[in-house]
Coordinates of C-alpha atoms and ligand atoms in Angstrom, one line a residue:
M157 CA 156.8 168.2 -61.5
L158 CA 159.0 171.2 -61.0
V159 CA 161.5 172.4 -58.4
V160 CA 162.0 176.2 -58.3
K161 CA 164.8 177.8 -56.3
L162 CA 164.4 181.4 -55.4
G163 CA 167.7 183.3 -54.9
G164 CA 168.4 185.1 -51.7
A165 CA 170.2 188.0 -53.2
A166 CA 169.1 191.6 -52.6
G167 CA 166.8 193.3 -55.0
I168 CA 164.4 190.4 -55.6
D169 CA 160.7 191.1 -55.1
F170 CA 159.1 187.6 -54.7
Q171 CA 155.6 188.7 -55.5
P172 CA 155.9 188.0 -59.3
L173 CA 157.3 184.6 -58.6
V174 CA 154.5 183.8 -56.1
A175 CA 151.8 184.9 -58.6
D176 CA 153.5 182.9 -61.4
V177 CA 153.9 179.8 -59.2
A178 CA 150.3 180.1 -58.1
S179 CA 149.0 180.2 -61.7
L180 CA 151.1 177.2 -62.6
I181 CA 149.7 175.3 -59.6
H182 CA 146.2 176.3 -60.4
S183 CA 146.7 174.8 -63.9
G184 CA 147.7 171.5 -62.4
E185 CA 151.5 171.7 -62.1
K186 CA 153.2 170.2 -59.0
V187 CA 155.8 172.6 -57.7
V188 CA 158.3 172.5 -54.8
L189 CA 159.9 175.8 -53.8
V190 CA 163.4 176.0 -52.3
H191 CA 164.8 179.3 -51.0
G192 CA 168.0 180.7 -49.6
G193 CA 168.0 184.0 -47.8
S194 CA 171.5 185.5 -47.9
A195 CA 170.2 189.1 -48.2
A196 CA 167.7 188.6 -45.3
A197 CA 170.4 186.9 -43.2
D198 CA 172.9 189.7 -43.9
E199 CA 170.4 192.4 -43.0
L200 CA 169.5 190.8 -39.7
S201 CA 173.2 190.1 -38.9
H202 CA 173.9 193.8 -39.3
K203 CA 170.9 194.8 -37.2
L204 CA 172.1 192.5 -34.4
G205 CA 175.6 193.9 -34.6
Y206 CA 177.1 190.6 -35.8
P207 CA 178.1 191.3 -39.4
P208 CA 178.3 188.4 -41.9
Q209 CA 181.7 187.0 -42.8
H210 CA 182.7 185.0 -45.8
F211 CA 185.7 182.9 -46.9
F212 CA 187.0 181.4 -50.1
S213 CA 187.9 177.7 -50.4
P214 CA 191.3 176.9 -51.8
S215 CA 189.6 176.4 -55.2
G216 CA 188.0 179.8 -55.0
V217 CA 184.4 179.0 -54.0
K218 CA 182.9 181.7 -51.8
S219 CA 181.0 180.5 -48.7
R220 CA 179.5 182.1 -45.6
Y221 CA 181.3 181.6 -42.4
T222 CA 178.6 180.0 -40.3
D223 CA 179.5 179.9 -36.6
K224 CA 176.8 179.0 -34.1
K225 CA 175.6 182.6 -33.7
T226 CA 175.5 183.1 -37.5
L227 CA 173.5 179.9 -37.8
E228 CA 171.0 181.1 -35.3
I229 CA 170.7 184.4 -37.1
M230 CA 170.2 182.6 -40.4
L231 CA 167.5 180.4 -38.9
M232 CA 165.7 183.5 -37.7
A233 CA 166.0 185.4 -41.0
C234 CA 165.4 182.5 -43.5
A235 CA 163.4 179.8 -41.7
G236 CA 161.7 182.2 -39.3
Q237 CA 160.8 185.2 -41.5
L238 CA 161.4 184.6 -45.2
N239 CA 159.9 181.1 -45.3
K240 CA 156.8 182.3 -43.5
L241 CA 156.4 185.4 -45.6
L242 CA 156.6 183.2 -48.8
V243 CA 154.0 180.8 -47.3
A244 CA 151.7 183.7 -46.5
A245 CA 152.1 185.2 -50.0
L246 CA 151.3 181.8 -51.6
Q247 CA 148.3 181.4 -49.3
A248 CA 147.1 184.8 -50.3
Q249 CA 147.0 183.4 -53.9
G250 CA 145.0 180.4 -52.9
V251 CA 148.0 178.0 -52.7
N252 CA 148.1 175.7 -49.7
A253 CA 151.8 176.1 -49.0
V254 CA 153.6 174.3 -46.1
G255 CA 156.8 175.9 -45.0
L256 CA 159.5 173.6 -43.6
T257 CA 163.3 173.4 -43.1
G258 CA 165.3 170.3 -43.8
L259 CA 165.2 169.6 -40.1
D260 CA 161.5 169.0 -40.1
G261 CA 160.6 165.3 -40.6
Q262 CA 164.3 164.8 -41.4
L263 CA 163.6 166.3 -44.8
I264 CA 167.3 166.9 -45.4
T265 CA 170.1 165.2 -43.6
A266 CA 173.7 166.4 -43.9
K267 CA 177.2 165.7 -42.7
R268 CA 178.7 168.6 -40.8
K269 CA 181.9 170.0 -42.3
K270 CA 184.0 169.8 -39.2
A271 CA 187.2 171.0 -40.8
V272 CA 186.7 173.5 -43.6
R273 CA 189.7 174.6 -45.6
A274 CA 189.8 178.3 -46.4
Q275 CA 192.2 180.9 -47.8
K276 CA 193.5 183.5 -45.5
D277 CA 196.3 186.0 -46.3
G278 CA 197.7 183.7 -49.0
R279 CA 197.7 180.7 -46.7
V280 CA 195.3 177.8 -46.2
I281 CA 193.7 177.7 -42.8
V282 CA 191.2 175.2 -41.2
I283 CA 187.9 176.4 -39.8
R284 CA 186.5 174.0 -37.1
D285 CA 183.5 175.9 -35.8
D286 CA 181.4 176.0 -38.9
Y287 CA 177.8 174.8 -38.9
S288 CA 177.4 174.1 -42.6
G289 CA 176.9 170.7 -44.1
Q290 CA 177.2 168.4 -47.1
I291 CA 173.8 167.1 -48.1
E292 CA 173.5 163.3 -47.6
H293 CA 169.9 162.4 -48.0
I294 CA 166.6 163.9 -49.0
N295 CA 163.4 162.4 -47.5
S296 CA 161.6 162.3 -50.8
G297 CA 158.7 160.4 -49.2
L298 CA 157.8 163.4 -47.1
I299 CA 157.8 165.7 -50.2
Q300 CA 155.7 163.2 -52.2
L301 CA 153.2 162.9 -49.3
L302 CA 152.7 166.7 -49.3
L303 CA 152.5 167.0 -53.1
Q304 CA 150.0 164.1 -53.3
A305 CA 147.8 165.8 -50.7
D306 CA 148.0 169.1 -52.8
Y307 CA 150.2 170.9 -50.4
V308 CA 153.1 173.0 -51.9
P309 CA 156.3 172.5 -49.9
V310 CA 158.4 175.6 -49.3
I311 CA 161.8 174.5 -48.2
S312 CA 164.3 176.6 -46.3
S313 CA 167.8 175.3 -46.8
F314 CA 168.8 173.9 -43.5
A315 CA 169.6 170.3 -42.7
L316 CA 169.8 168.0 -39.8
S317 CA 173.2 166.5 -38.9
E318 CA 173.9 163.0 -37.6
E319 CA 174.3 164.5 -34.2
G320 CA 171.0 166.3 -34.3
E321 CA 172.4 169.7 -35.0
A322 CA 170.9 172.3 -37.4
L323 CA 173.2 173.0 -40.3
N324 CA 173.3 175.6 -43.1
V325 CA 173.3 173.9 -46.5
D326 CA 173.6 175.6 -49.9
A327 CA 170.1 176.3 -51.4
D328 CA 171.1 175.6 -55.0
R329 CA 172.5 172.2 -54.0
V330 CA 169.3 171.5 -52.0
A331 CA 167.2 172.3 -55.0
A332 CA 169.2 170.1 -57.2
Q333 CA 169.1 167.2 -54.7
V334 CA 165.4 167.6 -54.1
A335 CA 164.8 167.6 -57.9
V336 CA 166.7 164.4 -58.3
A337 CA 165.0 162.8 -55.3
I338 CA 161.5 163.4 -56.6
K339 CA 162.5 162.9 -60.3
A340 CA 161.3 166.4 -61.2
D341 CA 160.9 167.3 -64.9
A342 CA 162.9 170.5 -64.6
L343 CA 164.8 172.5 -62.1
V344 CA 164.6 176.3 -62.2
L345 CA 167.3 178.3 -60.4
L346 CA 166.1 181.9 -60.2
T347 CA 168.6 184.6 -59.4
N348 CA 169.3 188.3 -59.9
V349 CA 170.9 188.0 -63.3
P350 CA 169.5 186.7 -66.7
G351 CA 171.5 183.4 -66.4
L352 CA 175.2 182.6 -66.8
L353 CA 176.9 185.5 -68.5
Q354 CA 180.1 185.4 -70.5
N355 CA 180.8 188.8 -68.9
P356 CA 179.1 189.2 -65.6
A357 CA 179.1 193.0 -66.0
D358 CA 177.3 192.8 -69.4
H359 CA 173.8 191.3 -69.3
S360 CA 173.7 191.0 -73.1
T361 CA 176.3 188.2 -72.9
L362 CA 173.9 185.5 -71.8
I363 CA 175.1 181.9 -72.5
D364 CA 171.8 180.4 -73.5
R365 CA 172.5 176.7 -73.7
I366 CA 175.1 174.4 -72.2
A367 CA 175.4 170.6 -72.5
E368 CA 176.4 169.0 -69.2
S369 CA 179.6 167.6 -70.8
A370 CA 180.7 171.2 -71.6
L371 CA 180.0 172.6 -68.1
A372 CA 183.6 172.3 -67.0
S373 CA 184.7 174.8 -69.7
Y374 CA 182.5 177.5 -68.1
E375 CA 184.0 177.1 -64.6
D376 CA 186.2 180.1 -65.1
V377 CA 183.4 182.3 -66.4
A378 CA 181.3 181.7 -63.3
Q379 CA 182.6 183.6 -60.3
G380 CA 181.5 183.6 -56.7
K381 CA 178.3 181.8 -55.9
M382 CA 177.5 181.4 -59.6
K383 CA 180.0 178.5 -59.4
K384 CA 177.7 176.7 -57.0
K385 CA 174.8 177.1 -59.4
L386 CA 176.8 175.3 -62.1
L387 CA 177.8 172.6 -59.6
A388 CA 174.1 172.2 -58.7
A389 CA 173.1 172.1 -62.3
K390 CA 175.7 169.4 -62.9
E391 CA 174.5 167.3 -60.0
A392 CA 170.9 167.6 -61.2
V393 CA 171.6 166.6 -64.8
A394 CA 173.8 163.8 -63.6
G395 CA 171.0 162.7 -61.4
G396 CA 168.5 162.4 -64.3
I397 CA 167.0 165.9 -64.6
S398 CA 166.4 166.7 -68.2
Q399 CA 166.7 170.5 -67.9
V400 CA 168.1 173.0 -65.4
I401 CA 167.4 176.6 -66.2
I402 CA 169.3 179.4 -64.5
A403 CA 167.1 182.4 -65.0
D404 CA 166.1 185.9 -63.9
A405 CA 163.9 186.1 -60.8
R406 CA 163.0 189.8 -61.7
K407 CA 161.0 189.0 -64.8
K408 CA 157.2 189.4 -64.9
L409 CA 156.6 185.7 -65.0
P410 CA 159.9 184.3 -63.8
V411 CA 159.1 180.6 -63.8
S412 CA 157.0 180.5 -67.0
Q413 CA 159.6 182.5 -68.8
A414 CA 162.4 180.2 -67.5
L415 CA 160.4 177.2 -68.7
A416 CA 160.1 179.0 -72.1
Q417 CA 163.9 178.7 -72.2
E418 CA 164.7 182.3 -71.2
G419 CA 167.9 181.9 -69.3
T420 CA 170.8 179.5 -69.4
V421 CA 169.5 176.0 -70.1
I422 CA 171.7 173.1 -69.1
T423 CA 170.8 169.8 -70.6
P424 CA 172.3 166.3 -70.6
Ligands
ADP648 P1 171.3 183.9 -55.4 O1 171.1 184.5 -54.1 O2 170.3 184.2 -56.4 O3 171.6 182.4 -55.3 P2 174.0 184.8 -55.8 O4 174.2 186.2 -55.5 O5 174.5 183.7 -54.9 O6 172.5 184.6 -56.1 O7 174.6 184.5 -57.3 C1 174.3 185.2 -58.4 C2 175.4 186.2 -58.6 O8 176.5 185.6 -59.2 C3 175.1 187.3 -59.6 O9 174.4 188.4 -59.0 C4 176.5 187.7 -60.1 O10 177.0 188.8 -59.5 C5 177.4 186.6 -59.8 N1 178.1 186.0 -61.0 C6 179.4 185.7 -61.0 N2 179.8 185.3 -62.2 C7 178.7 185.3 -63.0 C8 178.5 185.0 -64.4 N3 179.5 184.5 -65.2 N4 177.3 185.2 -64.8 C9 176.3 185.6 -64.1 N5 176.4 186.0 -62.8 C10 177.6 185.8 -62.2

């Protein structure tokens, strides 16, 4: 059993991934797909005249500012369009994919971050109208139900709050939590770089293997959203996943090549 997260960054063609996932499924593998959609959301935000905004947490982690309008745009772009295009592409390859968000069947519940601390002009400010959440629970029963009936879940990273609101949740963290909840054999985080790089500007500086106990020493190497991938990898390994592979989505066989250890492999 495998959880694959497809990055949402620009420049990723998901056809090779879909073809690769389809052949793994046809050979008997059980796969759950999780996706973000940052590029699709950015594109739609610009088209609608409501450009995306980001902020940095006091510890330097970059996040999207998700006010209500941004959340609605993200739902349109990620859950509405990207999720359905992925489902259609999988169906075209003979895979019976079911697209769903974390809201459907309470697949993912989360706690809304009602006061988010952010850096602004050298000061720390508090954002109170953000609709993003901290994952609390994964309904693994629903995922198992689908997998047992030979459906392939394609999960768009939104969650349901205690108050019944839609929340944006980080797709890398969703993938990690889903992998832990269903006791997956591996978690593959596909992105637009070959893995964790010692120097992000030089793709030949791939760090190929990291033990979970050594992850903290790479915190400064990972910038921006790569920090969240390391956090997700840590959560997954701590939750019992025996390997997390951060790998390149642009390869010919992105998932198979990741499983063949091409990328950064994080192990217990
Ligand atoms: P995705 O949408 O695939 O989740 P992100 O854009 O969020 O991807 O994260 C991947 C990006 O992280 C890379 O494109 C790269 O610019 C950036 N990054 C920062 N630090 C590193 C690093 N040390 N190694 C690799 N990528 C890094």
